[in-house]
């Protein structure tokens, strides 16, 4: 059972464009939704995270939009740059499970110059 | 600041051999996580520890896998005997305690079983 579904699997965006990656979750007990960025040969690194009491969080060019009723959240990368080319993972966890993360399948983003 | 340190970075071994992966978490982080990454299954949590105690090992695929954390600064993941399907990248991550803290990942060990 896949608890966090992520789409698309891959994404090609022109430099300066907006990259949008979507995730849907099933377990309404999840209370923490981070996004991780992974470059080839490296481990995932936390990019931005949101809790369900807010609908949007913005950090620089990165924004999470959260829709609790639809059980969906998305990552928006504004003014996408070639350096943003990486694999992005959404995840979800419950506070009372010690931070145990359930990851989506990942989206490979390629930003063309 | 030193991040999570994993060793070796690459391991190639023959099927049936014992494999030991090592991890040094960030100092002061009381939670440690082992993940496996494959193309087919993505990132899967294998086991995690709080204060050196295994809390949830439900992701450990079978008895061939075992993990230990003898002290706050060292953990091992052992596979014995190894099989072809164990080929993957294994990540260790650490975080502060008390749930929903950012997890800091090492750069992984790429394991190839021949």
XYZ file of C-alpha atoms in Angstrom:
227
model
C 0.000 0.000 0.000
C 1.523 3.247 -1.158
C 0.648 5.870 1.405
C 2.171 8.824 -0.452
C 1.705 9.102 -4.205
C 3.830 11.535 -6.183
C 3.512 12.845 -9.728
C 4.827 13.352 -12.279
C 7.637 10.822 -12.388
C 9.711 13.192 -14.522
C 9.450 16.825 -15.486
C 11.218 19.028 -18.009
C 10.981 22.784 -17.559
C 12.608 25.694 -19.346
C 14.863 28.017 -17.389
C 12.761 30.687 -15.733
C 9.623 28.572 -15.755
C 7.592 27.182 -12.876
C 8.085 23.570 -11.807
C 5.145 21.932 -10.058
C 5.260 18.549 -8.346
C 2.218 17.024 -6.688
C 1.702 14.568 -3.849
C -1.329 12.909 -2.342
C -1.526 11.064 0.939
C -3.981 8.637 2.477
C -3.386 8.698 6.208
C -5.108 11.681 7.835
C -2.935 11.182 10.921
C 0.106 12.524 9.078
C 1.103 15.870 10.549
C 4.369 16.777 8.869
C 5.058 17.062 5.142
C 8.637 17.702 4.033
C 10.156 17.911 0.582
C 13.653 16.559 -0.046
C 16.021 17.334 -2.911
C 18.535 14.772 -4.099
C 21.446 15.275 -6.490
C 23.175 12.304 -8.153
C 25.563 10.539 -5.803
C 24.282 12.430 -2.779
C 21.794 11.778 -0.040
C 18.448 13.574 0.064
C 18.526 16.995 1.700
C 15.578 18.744 3.328
C 14.320 21.562 1.128
C 11.175 22.829 2.824
C 8.472 21.412 5.090
C 4.911 22.241 6.140
C 2.496 21.253 8.888
C -1.244 20.863 8.219
C -2.290 23.959 10.174
C -1.151 26.232 7.323
C -2.080 26.183 3.643
C 1.113 27.599 2.201
C 4.750 28.026 3.091
C 7.292 29.929 1.038
C 11.073 29.916 1.265
C 12.776 31.858 -1.491
C 11.783 30.373 -4.849
C 10.249 27.286 -3.219
C 6.624 27.146 -2.082
C 4.554 24.328 -0.597
C 0.805 24.493 -1.111
C -1.239 22.281 1.194
C -4.878 21.210 0.799
C -5.938 19.301 3.885
C -9.452 18.444 2.689
C -8.139 16.982 -0.544
C -5.184 15.327 1.209
C -2.821 16.832 -1.326
C 0.249 19.016 -1.248
C 2.516 20.372 -3.932
C 5.920 21.934 -4.453
C 6.263 24.961 -6.690
C 9.681 26.098 -7.866
C 9.506 29.596 -9.272
C 12.051 30.901 -11.794
C 13.466 27.386 -12.201
C 17.214 27.224 -12.821
C 19.451 24.522 -14.319
C 20.956 24.103 -10.838
C 17.529 22.959 -9.626
C 17.828 19.851 -11.793
C 17.591 17.020 -9.277
C 15.199 14.410 -7.957
C 12.550 15.689 -5.563
C 10.781 13.569 -2.977
C 7.726 14.440 -0.961
C 7.244 12.681 2.346
C 4.879 12.473 5.292
C 5.188 11.499 8.916
C 3.410 11.443 12.257
C 4.879 13.141 15.294
C 4.124 10.208 17.578
C 6.002 7.807 15.313
C 9.366 9.371 15.968
C 9.721 11.056 12.616
C 9.291 7.900 10.552
C 9.094 9.269 7.002
C 7.001 7.736 4.237
C 8.411 8.917 0.908
C 6.768 9.412 -2.452
C 8.339 7.761 -5.477
C 10.270 10.846 -6.553
C 10.215 13.277 -9.483
C 13.231 13.754 -11.691
C 13.326 17.435 -12.644
C 15.371 18.697 -15.567
C 15.599 22.440 -16.139
C 16.757 23.281 -19.659
C 18.844 26.434 -20.236
C 30.088 20.940 10.722
C 30.476 17.251 10.042
C 27.396 15.674 8.569
C 26.326 12.056 8.662
C 29.264 9.908 7.624
C 28.756 6.575 5.918
C 31.322 3.985 4.942
C 32.180 2.501 2.620
C 30.863 4.670 -0.228
C 30.903 1.714 -2.568
C 30.864 -2.006 -1.829
C 31.058 -4.795 -4.355
C 30.803 -8.328 -3.112
C 29.744 -11.766 -4.206
C 26.417 -13.288 -3.398
C 26.492 -15.158 -0.114
C 29.094 -12.939 1.505
C 28.514 -10.878 4.615
C 28.236 -7.123 4.145
C 28.562 -4.509 6.876
C 27.627 -0.891 6.323
C 28.629 1.766 8.826
C 27.209 5.094 9.908
C 28.312 7.913 12.174
C 25.406 10.269 12.959
C 25.669 13.970 13.622
C 26.786 14.631 17.178
C 23.828 15.331 19.416
C 21.299 13.628 17.170
C 19.492 10.966 19.153
C 17.518 9.431 16.296
C 19.083 7.348 13.539
C 17.436 5.917 10.460
C 18.532 3.372 7.834
C 16.967 3.619 4.366
C 17.316 1.638 1.168
C 16.882 3.243 -2.262
C 16.135 1.312 -5.444
C 14.585 2.273 -8.746
C 11.696 -0.120 -8.233
C 10.806 0.626 -4.613
C 12.149 4.149 -4.097
C 13.253 5.196 -0.610
C 12.243 2.707 2.055
C 12.806 2.993 5.775
C 14.413 -0.174 7.087
C 14.817 0.582 10.778
C 15.181 3.495 13.154
C 16.696 3.988 16.577
C 16.001 6.448 19.368
C 18.717 6.800 21.998
C 20.460 3.705 20.597
C 17.330 1.556 21.003
C 15.633 0.054 17.917
C 12.104 1.442 17.787
C 10.684 0.198 14.503
C 12.286 -2.522 12.388
C 9.176 -3.355 10.384
C 10.926 -2.318 7.175
C 13.757 -4.811 7.542
C 13.120 -7.168 4.630
C 14.061 -10.437 6.314
C 16.233 -12.068 8.906
C 19.306 -11.699 6.734
C 19.296 -8.019 7.687
C 20.312 -6.812 11.122
C 21.176 -3.398 12.550
C 22.891 -2.342 15.731
C 23.671 0.905 17.476
C 26.174 0.142 20.234
C 26.601 3.829 21.133
C 25.352 7.264 20.177
C 28.012 7.799 17.538
C 27.981 4.555 15.576
C 25.573 2.209 13.859
C 25.928 -0.767 11.547
C 23.653 -2.471 9.060
C 24.628 -6.031 8.298
C 23.441 -8.357 5.546
C 24.285 -12.020 5.924
C 24.162 -13.793 3.540
C 23.865 -11.213 0.775
C 21.702 -11.826 -2.292
C 21.548 -10.264 -5.744
C 18.341 -8.392 -4.878
C 20.104 -6.572 -2.049
C 21.906 -4.385 -4.573
C 20.828 -0.820 -3.780
C 21.988 2.432 -2.251
C 21.731 2.384 1.524
C 21.373 5.660 3.372
C 21.772 6.521 6.988
C 20.093 9.626 8.404
C 20.028 11.242 11.815
C 17.887 13.825 13.556
C 17.187 15.426 16.878
C 14.730 13.451 18.981
C 11.005 13.934 19.544
C 9.537 13.349 16.122
C 9.190 15.399 12.946
C 12.652 16.869 13.127
C 14.587 17.379 9.885
C 16.490 14.267 8.942
C 20.056 14.730 7.738
C 21.201 12.088 5.275
C 24.643 10.742 4.571
C 25.794 10.277 0.986
C 24.987 6.595 1.055
C 26.701 3.304 0.359
C 26.193 1.908 -3.125
C 26.070 -1.868 -2.682
C 26.506 -4.173 -5.655
C 26.039 -7.894 -5.180
C 27.508 -10.003 -7.978
